[in-house]
Coordinates of C-alpha atoms in Angstrom, one line a residue:
X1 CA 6.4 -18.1 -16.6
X2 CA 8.4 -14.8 -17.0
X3 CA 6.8 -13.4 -14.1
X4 CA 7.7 -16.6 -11.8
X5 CA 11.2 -15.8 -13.0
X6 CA 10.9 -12.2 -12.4
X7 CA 10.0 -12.9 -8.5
X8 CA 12.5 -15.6 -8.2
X9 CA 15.3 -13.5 -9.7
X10 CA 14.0 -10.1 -7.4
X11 CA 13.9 -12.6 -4.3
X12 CA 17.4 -13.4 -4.9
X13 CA 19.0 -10.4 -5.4
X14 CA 17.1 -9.3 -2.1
X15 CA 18.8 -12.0 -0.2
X16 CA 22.3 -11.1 -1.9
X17 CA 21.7 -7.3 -1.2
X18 CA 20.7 -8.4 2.6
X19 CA 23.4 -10.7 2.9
X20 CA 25.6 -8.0 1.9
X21 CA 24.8 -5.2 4.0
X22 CA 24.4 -8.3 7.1
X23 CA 28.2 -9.2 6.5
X24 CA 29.2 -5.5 7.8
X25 CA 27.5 -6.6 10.7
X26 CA 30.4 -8.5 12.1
X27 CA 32.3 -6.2 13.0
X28 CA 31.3 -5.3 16.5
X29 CA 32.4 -1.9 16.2
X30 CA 29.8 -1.7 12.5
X31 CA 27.3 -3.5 14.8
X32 CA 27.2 -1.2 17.6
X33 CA 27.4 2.1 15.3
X34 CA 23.9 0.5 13.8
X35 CA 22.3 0.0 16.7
X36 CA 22.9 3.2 18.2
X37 CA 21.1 4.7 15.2
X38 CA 18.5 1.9 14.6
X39 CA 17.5 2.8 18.4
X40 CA 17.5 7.1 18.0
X41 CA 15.4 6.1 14.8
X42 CA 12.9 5.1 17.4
X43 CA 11.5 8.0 17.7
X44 CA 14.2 10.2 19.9
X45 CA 16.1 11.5 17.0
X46 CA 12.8 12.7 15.5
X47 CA 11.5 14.1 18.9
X48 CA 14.5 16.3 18.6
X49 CA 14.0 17.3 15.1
X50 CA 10.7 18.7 15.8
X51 CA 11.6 20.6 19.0
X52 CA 14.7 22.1 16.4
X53 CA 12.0 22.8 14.5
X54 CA 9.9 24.8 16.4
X55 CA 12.8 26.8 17.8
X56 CA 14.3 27.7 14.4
X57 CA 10.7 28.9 13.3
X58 CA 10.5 30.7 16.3
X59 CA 6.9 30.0 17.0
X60 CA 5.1 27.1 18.7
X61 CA 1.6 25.7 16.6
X62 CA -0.1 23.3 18.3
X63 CA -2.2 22.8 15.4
X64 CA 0.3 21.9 13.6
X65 CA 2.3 19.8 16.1
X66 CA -1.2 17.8 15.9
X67 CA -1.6 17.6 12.4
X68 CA 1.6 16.3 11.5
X69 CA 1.6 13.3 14.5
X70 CA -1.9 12.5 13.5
X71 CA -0.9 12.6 9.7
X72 CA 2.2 10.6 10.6
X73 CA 0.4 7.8 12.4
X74 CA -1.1 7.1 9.2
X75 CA 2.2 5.6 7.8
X76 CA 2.1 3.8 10.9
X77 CA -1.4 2.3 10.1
X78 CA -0.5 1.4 6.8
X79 CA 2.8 -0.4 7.8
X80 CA 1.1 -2.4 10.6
X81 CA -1.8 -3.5 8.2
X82 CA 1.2 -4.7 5.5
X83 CA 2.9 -6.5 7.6
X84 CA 0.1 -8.1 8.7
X85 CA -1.3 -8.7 5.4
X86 CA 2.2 -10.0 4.5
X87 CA 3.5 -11.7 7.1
X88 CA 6.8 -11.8 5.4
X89 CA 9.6 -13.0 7.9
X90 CA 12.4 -11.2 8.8
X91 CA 15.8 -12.3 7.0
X92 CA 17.5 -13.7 10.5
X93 CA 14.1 -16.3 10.5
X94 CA 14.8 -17.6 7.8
X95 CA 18.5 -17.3 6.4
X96 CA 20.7 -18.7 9.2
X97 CA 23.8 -16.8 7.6
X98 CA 21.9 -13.5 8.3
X99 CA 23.1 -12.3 12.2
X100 CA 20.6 -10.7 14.1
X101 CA 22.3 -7.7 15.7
X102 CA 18.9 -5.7 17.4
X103 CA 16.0 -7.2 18.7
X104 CA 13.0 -6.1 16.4
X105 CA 9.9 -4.2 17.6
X106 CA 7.6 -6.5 16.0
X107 CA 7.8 -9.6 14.2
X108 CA 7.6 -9.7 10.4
X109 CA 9.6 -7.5 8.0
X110 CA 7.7 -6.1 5.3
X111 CA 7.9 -2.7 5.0
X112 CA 10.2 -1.2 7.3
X113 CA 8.8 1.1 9.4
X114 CA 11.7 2.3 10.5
X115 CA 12.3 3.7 7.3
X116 CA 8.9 4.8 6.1
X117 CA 9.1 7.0 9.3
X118 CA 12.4 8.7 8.5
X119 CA 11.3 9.2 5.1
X120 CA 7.9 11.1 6.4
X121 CA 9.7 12.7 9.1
X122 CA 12.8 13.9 6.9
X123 CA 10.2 15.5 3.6
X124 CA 7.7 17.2 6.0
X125 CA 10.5 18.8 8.5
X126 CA 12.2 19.7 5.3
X127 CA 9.7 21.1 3.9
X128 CA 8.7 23.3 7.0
X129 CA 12.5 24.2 7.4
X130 CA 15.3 23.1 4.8
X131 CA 18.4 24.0 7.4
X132 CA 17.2 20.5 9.4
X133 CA 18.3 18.7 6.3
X134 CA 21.8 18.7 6.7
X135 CA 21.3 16.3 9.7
X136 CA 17.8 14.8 8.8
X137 CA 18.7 13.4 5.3
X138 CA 22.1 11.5 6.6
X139 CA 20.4 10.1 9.4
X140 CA 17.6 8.8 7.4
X141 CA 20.0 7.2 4.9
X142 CA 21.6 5.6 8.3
X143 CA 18.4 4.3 9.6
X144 CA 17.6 2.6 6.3
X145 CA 21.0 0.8 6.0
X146 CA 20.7 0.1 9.8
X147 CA 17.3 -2.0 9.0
X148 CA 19.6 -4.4 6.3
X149 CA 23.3 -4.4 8.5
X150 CA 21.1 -5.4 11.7
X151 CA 19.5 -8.0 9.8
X152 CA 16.3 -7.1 10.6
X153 CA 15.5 -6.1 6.7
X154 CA 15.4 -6.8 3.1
X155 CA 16.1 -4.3 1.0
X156 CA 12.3 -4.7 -1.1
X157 CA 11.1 -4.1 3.2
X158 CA 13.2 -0.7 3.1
X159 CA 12.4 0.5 -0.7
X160 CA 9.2 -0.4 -0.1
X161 CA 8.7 1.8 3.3
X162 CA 11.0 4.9 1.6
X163 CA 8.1 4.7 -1.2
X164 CA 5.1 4.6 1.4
X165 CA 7.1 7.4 3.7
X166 CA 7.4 9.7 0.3
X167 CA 3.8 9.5 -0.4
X168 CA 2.5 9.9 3.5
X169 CA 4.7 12.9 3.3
X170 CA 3.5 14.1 -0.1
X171 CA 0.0 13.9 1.4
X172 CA 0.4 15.6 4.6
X173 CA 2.3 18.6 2.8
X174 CA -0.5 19.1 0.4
X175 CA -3.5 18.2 2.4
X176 CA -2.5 21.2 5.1
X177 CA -3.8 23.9 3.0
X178 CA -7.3 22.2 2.2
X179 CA -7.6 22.4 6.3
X180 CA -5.9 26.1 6.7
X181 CA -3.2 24.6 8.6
X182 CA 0.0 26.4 7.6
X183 CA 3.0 24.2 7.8

């Protein structure tokens, strides 16, 4: 019985906390800002942190440009496979005060992807050069509160996917070694 509660109470503060960040969403101005950075978290902004990357290092490694987008489409393997498991809907399906502001790229919500990805991308990048965190860490703190202003998230979908970035991330940095790739 305490665990029913537990869920029940966890489920509503998700909807409160989504509800929340969704309110900023009315404002077209707040709306736009989000969807600007929802869509760079795409995959553009990060495109353009690696190139930054290799330039600052002054050196181009294939190897390594290979090992951390094959690493990284493991996070993307395990997202797909939980949502799937899941099949949680997305707040906008099923609260009809929550405003979708940004079309998603698939169709249930739990984890964010989004998220999980800025959260890999941000701790390896960092770790191979620090100096990119000054615009990395902001931006993936944007792209995480995008996911809940945009409707498009809970906030157990964007904890969840921070948690599963910080461990794909933890394993690609100290998996490199055991393959002599120097990150």
């Amino acid at each position: 019985m305490k665990l029913k509660k537990a869920i029940i109470t966890m489920l509503d503060l998700d909807l409160k906390g989504c509800m929340y960040l969704n309110h900023f969403s009315h404002s077209h101005t707040v709306a736009h800002f989000f969807k600007i950075i929802s869509r760079l978290g795409n995959g553009l902004f990060w495109c353009l942190m690696l190139a930054s990357l290799w330039v600052l290092e002054d050196k181009f490694y294939i190897e390594q440009l290979l090992y951390i987008l094959i690493s990284g489409s493991i996070g993307t393997a395990i997202y797909k496979i939980l949502k799937q498991k899941t099949t949680r809907p997305r707040p906008y399906q099923v609260h009809q005060v929550v405003l979708l502001q940004e079309q998603p790229l698939d169709h249930f919500s739990f984890p964010s992807g989004h998220t999980l990805h800025a959260v890999m991308a941000s701790i390896v990048m960092g770790y191979i050069q620090p100096m990119l965190l000054v615009l990395m860490l902001p931006f993936t703190f944007l792209v995480a509160i995008s996911r809940m202003v945009l409707g498009l998230h809970y906030p157990s979908d964007v904890i969840v996917g921070a948690l599963i970035g910080v461990l794909v991330a933890t394993g690609i940095i100290f998996t490199a070694p055991l393959l002599n790739i120097v990150l």
